[in-house]
mmCIF file of N, CA and C in Angstrom:
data_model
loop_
_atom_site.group_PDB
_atom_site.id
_atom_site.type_symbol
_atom_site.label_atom_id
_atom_site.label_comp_id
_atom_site.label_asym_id
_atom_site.label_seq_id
_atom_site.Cartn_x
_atom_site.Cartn_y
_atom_site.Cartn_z
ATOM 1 N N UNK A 666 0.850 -1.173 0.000
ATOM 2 C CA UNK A 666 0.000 0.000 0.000
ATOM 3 C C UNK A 666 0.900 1.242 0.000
ATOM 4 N N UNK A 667 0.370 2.256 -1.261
ATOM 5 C CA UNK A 667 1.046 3.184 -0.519
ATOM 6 C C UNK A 667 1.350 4.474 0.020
ATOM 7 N N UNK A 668 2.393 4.877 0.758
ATOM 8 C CA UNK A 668 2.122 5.690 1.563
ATOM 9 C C UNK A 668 1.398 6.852 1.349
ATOM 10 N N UNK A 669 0.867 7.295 2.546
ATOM 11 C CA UNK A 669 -0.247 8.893 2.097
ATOM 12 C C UNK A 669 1.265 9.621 2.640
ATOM 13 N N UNK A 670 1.087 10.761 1.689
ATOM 14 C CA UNK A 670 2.102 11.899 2.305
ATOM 15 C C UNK A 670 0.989 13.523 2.568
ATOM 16 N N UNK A 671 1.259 14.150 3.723
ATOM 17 C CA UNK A 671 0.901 14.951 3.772
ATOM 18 C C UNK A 671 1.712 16.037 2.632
ATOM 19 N N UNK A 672 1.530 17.160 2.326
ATOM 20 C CA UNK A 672 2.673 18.441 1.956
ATOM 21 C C UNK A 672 2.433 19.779 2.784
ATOM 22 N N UNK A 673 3.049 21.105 3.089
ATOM 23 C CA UNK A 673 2.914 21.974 3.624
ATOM 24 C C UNK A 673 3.588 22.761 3.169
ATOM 25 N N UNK A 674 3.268 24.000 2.432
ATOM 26 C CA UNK A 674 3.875 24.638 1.704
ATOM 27 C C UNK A 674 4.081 26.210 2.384
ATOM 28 N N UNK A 675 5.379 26.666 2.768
ATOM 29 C CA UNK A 675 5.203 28.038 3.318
ATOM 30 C C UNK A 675 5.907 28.947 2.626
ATOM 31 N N UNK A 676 6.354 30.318 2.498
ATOM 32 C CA UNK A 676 7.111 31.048 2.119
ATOM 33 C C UNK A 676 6.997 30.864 0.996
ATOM 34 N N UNK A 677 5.573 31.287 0.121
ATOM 35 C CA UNK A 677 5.794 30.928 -1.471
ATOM 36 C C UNK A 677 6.426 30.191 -1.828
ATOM 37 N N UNK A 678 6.771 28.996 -1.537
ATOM 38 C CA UNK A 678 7.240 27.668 -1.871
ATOM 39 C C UNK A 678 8.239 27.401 -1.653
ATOM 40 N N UNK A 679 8.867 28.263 -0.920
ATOM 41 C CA UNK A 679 10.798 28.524 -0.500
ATOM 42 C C UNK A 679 10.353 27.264 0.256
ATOM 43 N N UNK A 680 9.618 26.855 1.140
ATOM 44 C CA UNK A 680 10.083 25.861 2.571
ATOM 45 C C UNK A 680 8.368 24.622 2.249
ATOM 46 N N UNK A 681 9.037 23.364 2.266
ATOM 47 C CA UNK A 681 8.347 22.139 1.980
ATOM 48 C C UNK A 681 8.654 21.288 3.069
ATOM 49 N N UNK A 682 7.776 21.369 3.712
ATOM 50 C CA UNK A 682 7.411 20.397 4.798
ATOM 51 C C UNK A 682 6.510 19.245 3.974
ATOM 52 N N UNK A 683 6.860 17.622 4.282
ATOM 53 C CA UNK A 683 6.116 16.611 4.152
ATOM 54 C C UNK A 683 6.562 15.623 4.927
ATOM 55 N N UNK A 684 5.128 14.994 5.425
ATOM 56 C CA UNK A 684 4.807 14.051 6.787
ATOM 57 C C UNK A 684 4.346 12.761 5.670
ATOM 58 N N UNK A 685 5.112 11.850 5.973
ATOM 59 C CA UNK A 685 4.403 10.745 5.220
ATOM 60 C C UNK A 685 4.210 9.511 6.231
ATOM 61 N N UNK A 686 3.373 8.402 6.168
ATOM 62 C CA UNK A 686 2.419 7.121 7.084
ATOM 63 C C UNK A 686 2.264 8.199 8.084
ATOM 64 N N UNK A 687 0.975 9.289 7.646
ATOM 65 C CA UNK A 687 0.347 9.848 8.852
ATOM 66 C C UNK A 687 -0.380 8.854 10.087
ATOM 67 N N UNK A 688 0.179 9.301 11.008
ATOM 68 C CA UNK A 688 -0.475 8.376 12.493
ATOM 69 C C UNK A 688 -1.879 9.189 12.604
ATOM 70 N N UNK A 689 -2.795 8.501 13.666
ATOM 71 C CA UNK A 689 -3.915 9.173 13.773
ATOM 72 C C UNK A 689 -3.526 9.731 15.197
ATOM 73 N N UNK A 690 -4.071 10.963 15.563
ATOM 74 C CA UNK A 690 -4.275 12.073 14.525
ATOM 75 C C UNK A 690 -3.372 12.458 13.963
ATOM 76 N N UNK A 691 -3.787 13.019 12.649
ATOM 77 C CA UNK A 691 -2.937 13.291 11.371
ATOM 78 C C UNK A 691 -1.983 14.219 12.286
ATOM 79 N N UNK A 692 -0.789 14.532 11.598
ATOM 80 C CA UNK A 692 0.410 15.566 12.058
ATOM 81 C C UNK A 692 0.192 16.589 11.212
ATOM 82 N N UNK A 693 0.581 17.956 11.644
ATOM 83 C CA UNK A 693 0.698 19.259 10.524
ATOM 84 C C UNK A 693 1.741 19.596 10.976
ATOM 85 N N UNK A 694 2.150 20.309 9.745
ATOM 86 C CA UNK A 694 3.542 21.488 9.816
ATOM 87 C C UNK A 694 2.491 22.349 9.995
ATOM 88 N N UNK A 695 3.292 23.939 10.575
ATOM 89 C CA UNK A 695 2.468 24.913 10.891
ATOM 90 C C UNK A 695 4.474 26.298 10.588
ATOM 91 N N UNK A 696 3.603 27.414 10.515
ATOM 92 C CA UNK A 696 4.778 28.514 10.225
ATOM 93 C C UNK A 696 4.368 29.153 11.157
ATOM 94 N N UNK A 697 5.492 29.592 11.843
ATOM 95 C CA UNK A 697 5.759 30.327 13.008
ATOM 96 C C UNK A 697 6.155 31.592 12.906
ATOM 97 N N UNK A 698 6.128 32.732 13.743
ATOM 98 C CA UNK A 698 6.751 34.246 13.301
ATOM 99 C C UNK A 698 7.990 34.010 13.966
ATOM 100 N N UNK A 699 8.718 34.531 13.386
ATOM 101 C CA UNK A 699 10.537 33.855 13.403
ATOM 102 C C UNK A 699 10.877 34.254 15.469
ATOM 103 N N UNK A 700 10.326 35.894 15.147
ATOM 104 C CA UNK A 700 10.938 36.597 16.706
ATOM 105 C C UNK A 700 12.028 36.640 16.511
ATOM 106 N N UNK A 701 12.805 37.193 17.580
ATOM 107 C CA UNK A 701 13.951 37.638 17.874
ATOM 108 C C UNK A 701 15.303 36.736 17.581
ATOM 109 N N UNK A 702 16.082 36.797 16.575
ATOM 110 C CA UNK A 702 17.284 35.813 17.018
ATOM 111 C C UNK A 702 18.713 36.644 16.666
ATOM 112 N N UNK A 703 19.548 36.413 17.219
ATOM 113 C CA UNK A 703 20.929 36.411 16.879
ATOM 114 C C UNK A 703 21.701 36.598 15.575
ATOM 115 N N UNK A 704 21.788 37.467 14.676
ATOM 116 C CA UNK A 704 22.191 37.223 13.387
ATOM 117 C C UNK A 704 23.490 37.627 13.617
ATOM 118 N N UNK A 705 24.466 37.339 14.972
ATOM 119 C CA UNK A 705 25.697 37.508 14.497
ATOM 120 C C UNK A 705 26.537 36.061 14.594
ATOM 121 N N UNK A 706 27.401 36.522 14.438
ATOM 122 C CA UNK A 706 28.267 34.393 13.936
ATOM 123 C C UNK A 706 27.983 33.605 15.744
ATOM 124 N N UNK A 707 27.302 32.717 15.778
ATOM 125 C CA UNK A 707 27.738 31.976 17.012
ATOM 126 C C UNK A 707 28.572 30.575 16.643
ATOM 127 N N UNK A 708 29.153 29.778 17.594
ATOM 128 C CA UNK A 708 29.442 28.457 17.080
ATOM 129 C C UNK A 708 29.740 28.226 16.133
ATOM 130 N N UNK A 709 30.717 28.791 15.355
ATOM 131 C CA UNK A 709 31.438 28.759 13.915
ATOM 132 C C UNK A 709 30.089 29.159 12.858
ATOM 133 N N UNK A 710 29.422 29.696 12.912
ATOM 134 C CA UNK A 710 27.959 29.764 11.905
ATOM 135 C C UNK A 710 27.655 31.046 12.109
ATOM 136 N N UNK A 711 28.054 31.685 10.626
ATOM 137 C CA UNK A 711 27.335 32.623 10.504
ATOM 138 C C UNK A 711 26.213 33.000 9.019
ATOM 139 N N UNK A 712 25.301 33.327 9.802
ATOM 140 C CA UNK A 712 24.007 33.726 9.368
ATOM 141 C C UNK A 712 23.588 34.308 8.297
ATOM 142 N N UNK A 713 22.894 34.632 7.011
ATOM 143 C CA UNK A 713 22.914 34.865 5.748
ATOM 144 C C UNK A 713 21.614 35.958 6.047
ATOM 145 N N UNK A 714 20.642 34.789 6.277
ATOM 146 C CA UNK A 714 18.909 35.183 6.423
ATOM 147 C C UNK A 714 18.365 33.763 6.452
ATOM 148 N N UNK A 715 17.227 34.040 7.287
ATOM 149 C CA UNK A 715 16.872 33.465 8.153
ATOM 150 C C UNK A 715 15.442 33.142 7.536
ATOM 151 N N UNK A 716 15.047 31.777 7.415
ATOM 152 C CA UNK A 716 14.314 31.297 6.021
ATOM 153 C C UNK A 716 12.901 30.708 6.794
ATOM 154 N N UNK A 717 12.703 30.562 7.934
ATOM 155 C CA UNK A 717 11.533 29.678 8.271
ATOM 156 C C UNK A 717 11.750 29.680 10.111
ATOM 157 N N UNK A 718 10.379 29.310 10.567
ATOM 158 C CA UNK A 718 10.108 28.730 12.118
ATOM 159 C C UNK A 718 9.019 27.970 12.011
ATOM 160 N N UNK A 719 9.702 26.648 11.731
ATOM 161 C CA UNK A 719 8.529 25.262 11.628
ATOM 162 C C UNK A 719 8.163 25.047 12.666
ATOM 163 N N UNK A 720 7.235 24.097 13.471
ATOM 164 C CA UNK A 720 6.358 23.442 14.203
ATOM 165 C C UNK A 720 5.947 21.914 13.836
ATOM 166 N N UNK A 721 5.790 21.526 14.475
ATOM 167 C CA UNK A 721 4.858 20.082 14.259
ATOM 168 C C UNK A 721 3.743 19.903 15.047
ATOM 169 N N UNK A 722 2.833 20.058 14.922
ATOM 170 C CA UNK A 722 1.718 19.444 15.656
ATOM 171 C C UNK A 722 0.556 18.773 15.456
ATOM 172 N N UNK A 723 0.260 18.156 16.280
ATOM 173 C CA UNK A 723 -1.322 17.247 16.086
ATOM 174 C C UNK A 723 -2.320 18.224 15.714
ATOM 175 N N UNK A 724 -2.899 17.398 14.868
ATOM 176 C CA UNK A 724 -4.360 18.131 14.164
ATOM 177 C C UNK A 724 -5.286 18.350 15.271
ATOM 178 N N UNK A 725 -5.601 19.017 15.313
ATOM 179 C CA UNK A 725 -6.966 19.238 16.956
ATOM 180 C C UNK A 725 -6.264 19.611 17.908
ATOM 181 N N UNK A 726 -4.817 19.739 17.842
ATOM 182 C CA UNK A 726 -4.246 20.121 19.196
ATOM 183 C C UNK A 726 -3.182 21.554 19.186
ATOM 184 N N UNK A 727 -3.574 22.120 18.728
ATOM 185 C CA UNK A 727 -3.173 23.500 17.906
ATOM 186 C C UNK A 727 -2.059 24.033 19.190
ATOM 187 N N UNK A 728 -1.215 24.750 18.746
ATOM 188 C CA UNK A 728 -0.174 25.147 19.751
ATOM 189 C C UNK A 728 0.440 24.552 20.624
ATOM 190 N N UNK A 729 0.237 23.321 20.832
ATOM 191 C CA UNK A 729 1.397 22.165 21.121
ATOM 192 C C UNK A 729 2.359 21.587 20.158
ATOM 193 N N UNK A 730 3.354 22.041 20.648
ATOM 194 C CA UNK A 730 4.319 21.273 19.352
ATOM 195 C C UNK A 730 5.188 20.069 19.757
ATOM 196 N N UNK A 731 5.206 19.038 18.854
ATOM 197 C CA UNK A 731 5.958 17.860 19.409
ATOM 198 C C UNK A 731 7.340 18.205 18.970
ATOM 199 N N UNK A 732 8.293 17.619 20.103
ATOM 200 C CA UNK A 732 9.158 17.486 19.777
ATOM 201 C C UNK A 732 10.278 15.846 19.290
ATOM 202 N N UNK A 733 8.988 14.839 20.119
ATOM 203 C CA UNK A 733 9.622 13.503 19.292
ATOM 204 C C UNK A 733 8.492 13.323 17.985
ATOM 205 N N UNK A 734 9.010 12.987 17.065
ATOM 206 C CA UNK A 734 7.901 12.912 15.954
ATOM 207 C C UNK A 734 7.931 11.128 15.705
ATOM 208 N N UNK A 735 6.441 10.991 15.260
ATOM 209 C CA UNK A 735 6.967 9.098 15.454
ATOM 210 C C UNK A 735 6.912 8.960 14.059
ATOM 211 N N UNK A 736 6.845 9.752 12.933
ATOM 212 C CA UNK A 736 7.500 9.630 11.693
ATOM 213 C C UNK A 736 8.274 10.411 11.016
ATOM 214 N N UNK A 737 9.321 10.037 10.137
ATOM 215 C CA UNK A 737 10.406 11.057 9.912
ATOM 216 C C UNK A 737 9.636 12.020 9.554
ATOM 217 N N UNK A 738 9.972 13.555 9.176
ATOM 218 C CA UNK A 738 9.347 14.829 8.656
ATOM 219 C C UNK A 738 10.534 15.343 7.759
ATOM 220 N N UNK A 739 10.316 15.363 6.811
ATOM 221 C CA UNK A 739 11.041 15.873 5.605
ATOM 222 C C UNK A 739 10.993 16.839 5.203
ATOM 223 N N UNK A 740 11.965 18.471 5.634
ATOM 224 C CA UNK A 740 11.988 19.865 5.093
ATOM 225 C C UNK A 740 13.068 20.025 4.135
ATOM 226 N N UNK A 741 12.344 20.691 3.455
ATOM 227 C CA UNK A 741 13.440 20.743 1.770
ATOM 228 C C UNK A 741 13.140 22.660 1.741
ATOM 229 N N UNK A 742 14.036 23.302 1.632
ATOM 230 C CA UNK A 742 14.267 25.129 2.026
ATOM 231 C C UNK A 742 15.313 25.286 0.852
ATOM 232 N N UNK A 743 14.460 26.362 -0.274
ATOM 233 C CA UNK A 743 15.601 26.756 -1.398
ATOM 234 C C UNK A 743 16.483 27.907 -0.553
ATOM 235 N N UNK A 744 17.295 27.521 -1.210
ATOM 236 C CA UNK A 744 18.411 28.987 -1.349
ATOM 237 C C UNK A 744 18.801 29.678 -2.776
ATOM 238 N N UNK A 745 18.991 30.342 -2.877
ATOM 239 C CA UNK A 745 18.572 31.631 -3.697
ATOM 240 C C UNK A 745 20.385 32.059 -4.508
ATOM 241 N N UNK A 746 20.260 32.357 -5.499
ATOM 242 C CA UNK A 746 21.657 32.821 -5.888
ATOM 243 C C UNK A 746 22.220 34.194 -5.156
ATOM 244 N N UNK A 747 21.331 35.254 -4.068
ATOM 245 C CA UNK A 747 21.918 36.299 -3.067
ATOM 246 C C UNK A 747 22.423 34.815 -1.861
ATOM 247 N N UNK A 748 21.901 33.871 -1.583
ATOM 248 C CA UNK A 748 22.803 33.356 -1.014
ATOM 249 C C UNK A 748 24.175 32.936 -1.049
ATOM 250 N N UNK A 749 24.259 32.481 -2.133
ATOM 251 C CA UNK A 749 25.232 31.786 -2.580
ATOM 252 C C UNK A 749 26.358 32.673 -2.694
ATOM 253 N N UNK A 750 26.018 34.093 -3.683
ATOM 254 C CA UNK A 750 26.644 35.293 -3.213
ATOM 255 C C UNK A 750 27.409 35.784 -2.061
ATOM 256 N N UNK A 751 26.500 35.879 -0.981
ATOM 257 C CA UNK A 751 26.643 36.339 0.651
ATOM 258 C C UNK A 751 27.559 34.886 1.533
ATOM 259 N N UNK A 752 27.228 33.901 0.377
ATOM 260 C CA UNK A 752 28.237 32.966 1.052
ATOM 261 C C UNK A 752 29.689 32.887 0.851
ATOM 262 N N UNK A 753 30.344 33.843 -0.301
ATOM 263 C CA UNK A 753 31.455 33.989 -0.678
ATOM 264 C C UNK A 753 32.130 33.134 -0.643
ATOM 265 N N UNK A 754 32.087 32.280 -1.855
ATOM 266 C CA UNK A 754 32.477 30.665 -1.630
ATOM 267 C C UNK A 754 32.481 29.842 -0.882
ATOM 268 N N UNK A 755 31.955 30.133 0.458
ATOM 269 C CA UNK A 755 32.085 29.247 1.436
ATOM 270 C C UNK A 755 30.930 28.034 1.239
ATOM 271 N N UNK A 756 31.171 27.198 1.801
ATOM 272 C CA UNK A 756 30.019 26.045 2.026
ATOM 273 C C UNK A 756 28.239 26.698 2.649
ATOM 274 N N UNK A 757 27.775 26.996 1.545
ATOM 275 C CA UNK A 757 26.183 26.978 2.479
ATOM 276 C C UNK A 757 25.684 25.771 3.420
ATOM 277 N N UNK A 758 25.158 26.417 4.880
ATOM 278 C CA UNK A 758 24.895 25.369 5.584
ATOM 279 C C UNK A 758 23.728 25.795 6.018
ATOM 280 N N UNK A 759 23.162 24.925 6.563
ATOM 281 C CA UNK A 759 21.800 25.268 7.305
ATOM 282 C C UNK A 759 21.688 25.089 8.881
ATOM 283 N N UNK A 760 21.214 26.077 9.585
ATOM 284 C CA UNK A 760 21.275 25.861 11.227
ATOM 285 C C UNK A 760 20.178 26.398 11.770
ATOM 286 N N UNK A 761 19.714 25.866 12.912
ATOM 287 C CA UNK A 761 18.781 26.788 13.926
ATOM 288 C C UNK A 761 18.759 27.571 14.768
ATOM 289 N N UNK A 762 18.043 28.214 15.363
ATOM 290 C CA UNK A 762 18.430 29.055 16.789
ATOM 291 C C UNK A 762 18.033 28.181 18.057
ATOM 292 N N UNK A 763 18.858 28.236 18.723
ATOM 293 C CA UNK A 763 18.696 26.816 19.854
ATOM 294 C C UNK A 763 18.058 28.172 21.208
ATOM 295 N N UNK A 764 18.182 29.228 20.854
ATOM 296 C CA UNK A 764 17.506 30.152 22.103
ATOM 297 C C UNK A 764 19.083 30.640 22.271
ATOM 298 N N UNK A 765 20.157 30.384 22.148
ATOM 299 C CA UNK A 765 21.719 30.832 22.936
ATOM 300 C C UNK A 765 22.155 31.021 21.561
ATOM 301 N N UNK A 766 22.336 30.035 20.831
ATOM 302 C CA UNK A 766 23.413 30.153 19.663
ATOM 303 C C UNK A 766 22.892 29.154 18.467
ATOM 304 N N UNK A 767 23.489 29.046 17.135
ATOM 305 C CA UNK A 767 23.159 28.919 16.071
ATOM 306 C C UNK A 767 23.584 27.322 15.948
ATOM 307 N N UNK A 768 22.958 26.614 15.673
ATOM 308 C CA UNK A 768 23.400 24.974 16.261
ATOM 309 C C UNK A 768 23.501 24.281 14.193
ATOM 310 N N UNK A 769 24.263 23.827 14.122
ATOM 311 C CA UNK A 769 24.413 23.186 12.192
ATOM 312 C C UNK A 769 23.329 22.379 12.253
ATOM 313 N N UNK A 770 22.881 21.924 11.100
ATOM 314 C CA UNK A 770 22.066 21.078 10.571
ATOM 315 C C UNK A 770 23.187 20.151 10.394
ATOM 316 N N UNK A 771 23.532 18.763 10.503
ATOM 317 C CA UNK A 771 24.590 17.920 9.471
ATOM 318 C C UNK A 771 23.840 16.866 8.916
ATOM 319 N N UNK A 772 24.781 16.308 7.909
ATOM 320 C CA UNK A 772 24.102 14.997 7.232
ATOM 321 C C UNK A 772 23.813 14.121 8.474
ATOM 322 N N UNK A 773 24.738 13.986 9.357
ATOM 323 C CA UNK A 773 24.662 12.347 10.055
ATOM 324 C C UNK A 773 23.253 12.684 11.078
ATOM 325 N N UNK A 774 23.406 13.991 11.348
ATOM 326 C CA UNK A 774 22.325 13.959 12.695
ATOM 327 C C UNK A 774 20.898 14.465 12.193
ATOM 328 N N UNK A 775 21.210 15.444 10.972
ATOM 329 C CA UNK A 775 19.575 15.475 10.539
ATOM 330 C C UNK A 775 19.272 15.253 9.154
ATOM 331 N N UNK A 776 20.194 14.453 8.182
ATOM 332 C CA UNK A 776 20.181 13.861 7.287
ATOM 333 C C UNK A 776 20.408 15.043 6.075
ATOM 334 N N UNK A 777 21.055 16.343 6.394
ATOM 335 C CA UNK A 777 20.971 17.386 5.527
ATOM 336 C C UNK A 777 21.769 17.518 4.362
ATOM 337 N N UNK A 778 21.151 17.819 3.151
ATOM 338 C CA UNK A 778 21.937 17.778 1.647
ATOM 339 C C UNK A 778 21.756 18.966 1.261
ATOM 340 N N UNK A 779 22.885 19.131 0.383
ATOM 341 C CA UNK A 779 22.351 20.460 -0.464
ATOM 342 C C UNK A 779 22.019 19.547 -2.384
ATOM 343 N N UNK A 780 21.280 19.992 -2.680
ATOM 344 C CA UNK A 780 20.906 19.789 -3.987
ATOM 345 C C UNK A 780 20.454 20.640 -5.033
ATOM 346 N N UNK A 781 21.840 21.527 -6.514
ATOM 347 C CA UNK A 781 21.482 22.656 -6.583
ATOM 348 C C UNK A 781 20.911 22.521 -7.952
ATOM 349 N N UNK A 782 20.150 23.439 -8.237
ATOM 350 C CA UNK A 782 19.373 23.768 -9.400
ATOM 351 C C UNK A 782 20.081 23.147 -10.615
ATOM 352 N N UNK A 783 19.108 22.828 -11.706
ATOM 353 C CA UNK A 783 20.037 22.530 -12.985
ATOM 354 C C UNK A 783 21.193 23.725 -13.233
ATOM 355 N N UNK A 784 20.623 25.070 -13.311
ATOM 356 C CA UNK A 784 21.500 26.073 -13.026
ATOM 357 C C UNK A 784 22.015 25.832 -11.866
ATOM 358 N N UNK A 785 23.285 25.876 -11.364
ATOM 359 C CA UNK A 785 23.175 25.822 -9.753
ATOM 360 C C UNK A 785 23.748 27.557 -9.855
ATOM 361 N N UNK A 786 23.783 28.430 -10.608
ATOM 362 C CA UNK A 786 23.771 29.410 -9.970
ATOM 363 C C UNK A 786 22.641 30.625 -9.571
ATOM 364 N N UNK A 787 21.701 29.626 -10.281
ATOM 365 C CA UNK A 787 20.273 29.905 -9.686
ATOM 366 C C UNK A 787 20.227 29.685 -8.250
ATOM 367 N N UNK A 788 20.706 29.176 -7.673
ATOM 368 C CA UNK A 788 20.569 28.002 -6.456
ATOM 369 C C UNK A 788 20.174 26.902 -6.092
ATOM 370 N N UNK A 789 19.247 26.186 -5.531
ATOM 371 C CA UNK A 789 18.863 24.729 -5.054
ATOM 372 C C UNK A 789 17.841 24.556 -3.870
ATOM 373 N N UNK A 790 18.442 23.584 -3.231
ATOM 374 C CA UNK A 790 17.572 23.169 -2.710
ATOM 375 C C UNK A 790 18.389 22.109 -1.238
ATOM 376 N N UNK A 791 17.856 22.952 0.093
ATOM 377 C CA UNK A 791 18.607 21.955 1.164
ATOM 378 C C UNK A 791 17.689 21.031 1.831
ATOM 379 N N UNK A 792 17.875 19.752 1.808
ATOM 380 C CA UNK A 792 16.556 19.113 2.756
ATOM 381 C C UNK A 792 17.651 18.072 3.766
ATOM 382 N N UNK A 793 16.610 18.063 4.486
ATOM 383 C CA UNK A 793 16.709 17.481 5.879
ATOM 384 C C UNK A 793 15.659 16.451 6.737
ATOM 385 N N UNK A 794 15.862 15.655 7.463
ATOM 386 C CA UNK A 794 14.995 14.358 7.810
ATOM 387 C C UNK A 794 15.013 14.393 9.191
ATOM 388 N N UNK A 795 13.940 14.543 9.922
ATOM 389 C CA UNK A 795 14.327 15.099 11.150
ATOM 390 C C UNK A 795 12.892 13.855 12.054
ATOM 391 N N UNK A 796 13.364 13.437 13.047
ATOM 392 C CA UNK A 796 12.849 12.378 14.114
ATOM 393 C C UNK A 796 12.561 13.249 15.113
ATOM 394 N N UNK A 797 13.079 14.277 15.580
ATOM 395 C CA UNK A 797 13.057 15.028 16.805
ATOM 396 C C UNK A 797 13.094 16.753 16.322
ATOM 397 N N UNK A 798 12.170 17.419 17.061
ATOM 398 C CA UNK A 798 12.568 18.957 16.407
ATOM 399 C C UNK A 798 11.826 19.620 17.188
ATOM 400 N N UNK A 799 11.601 20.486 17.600
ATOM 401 C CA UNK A 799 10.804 22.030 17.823
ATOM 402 C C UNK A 799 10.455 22.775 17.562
ATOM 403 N N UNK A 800 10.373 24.131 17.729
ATOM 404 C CA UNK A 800 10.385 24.963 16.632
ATOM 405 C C UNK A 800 11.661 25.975 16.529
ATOM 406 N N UNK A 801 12.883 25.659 16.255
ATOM 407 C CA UNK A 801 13.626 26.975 16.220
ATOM 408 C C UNK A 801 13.624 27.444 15.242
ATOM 409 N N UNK A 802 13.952 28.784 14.391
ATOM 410 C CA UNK A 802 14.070 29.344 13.576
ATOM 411 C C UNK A 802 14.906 28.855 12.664
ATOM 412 N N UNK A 803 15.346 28.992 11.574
ATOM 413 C CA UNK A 803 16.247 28.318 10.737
ATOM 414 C C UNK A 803 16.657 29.316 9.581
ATOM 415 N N UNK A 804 18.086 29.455 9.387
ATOM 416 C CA UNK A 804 18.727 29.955 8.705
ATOM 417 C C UNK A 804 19.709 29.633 7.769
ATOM 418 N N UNK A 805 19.640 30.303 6.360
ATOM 419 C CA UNK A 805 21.409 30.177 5.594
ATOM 420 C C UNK A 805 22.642 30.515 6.120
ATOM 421 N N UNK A 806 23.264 29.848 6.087
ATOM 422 C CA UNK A 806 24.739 30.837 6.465
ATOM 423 C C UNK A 806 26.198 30.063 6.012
ATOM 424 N N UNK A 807 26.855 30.173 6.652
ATOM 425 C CA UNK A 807 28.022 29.642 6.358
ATOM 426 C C UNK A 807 28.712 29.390 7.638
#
């Protein structure tokens, strides 16, 4: 059988949230107002602009957000050729605001790729596979 996938589309299509073998009750992504964060370098990471504040939560249970998810959640966030720019050759990476400092996305711990446009100086596309999350803010940077 196969799987139902939810989709969630925010930021004019910049940020793709999808939940797939929805549990009952169904799961939603939800967009958050970013608030206040840090845009100067913490923890070797510094900050470009600041692209999304996801959520996860149960359908009917509005403003609770989980933070263990019991199925992976898959966010895929373009980046833009002013990124790539502002990254001055450096490696684009993706990170959150942990509330203190700017924490990496990596392959091993949240499964994160970059994947760039047929143009890649158009830009691409970063996704990530995440089991556990909250809501921190999330940013380009280097």
């Amino acid at each position: 059988m196969p799987s139902l996938i939810s989709q969630f589309v925010f930021n004019d299509g910049e940020v793709v949230v999808n939940i797939a073998d929805q549990p009952s009750p169904a799961l939603k992504a939800v967009s958050l107002p970013v608030g206040t964060v840090n845009m100067q370098p913490t923890s070797g990471f510094k900050p470009i602009r600041v692209v999304a504040n996801i959520a996860i939560e149960q359908e009917g249970n509005s403003g609770v957000y989980l933070t263990d998810l019991p199925k992976p959640v898959k966010i895929s966030i373009r980046y833009r050729a002013a990124d790539q720019t502002a990254a001055a050759g450096k490696p684009l990476r993706l990170a959150f605001w942990n509330g203190a400092q700017w924490v990496r996305l990596t392959a091993s711990k949240h499964g994160f790729s970059l994947t760039p446009d047929a143009d890649p100086q158009q830009g691409g596309v970063g996704s990530l596979t995440l089991t556990r999350w909250g809501d921190p803010p999330i940013s380009w940077g280097t």
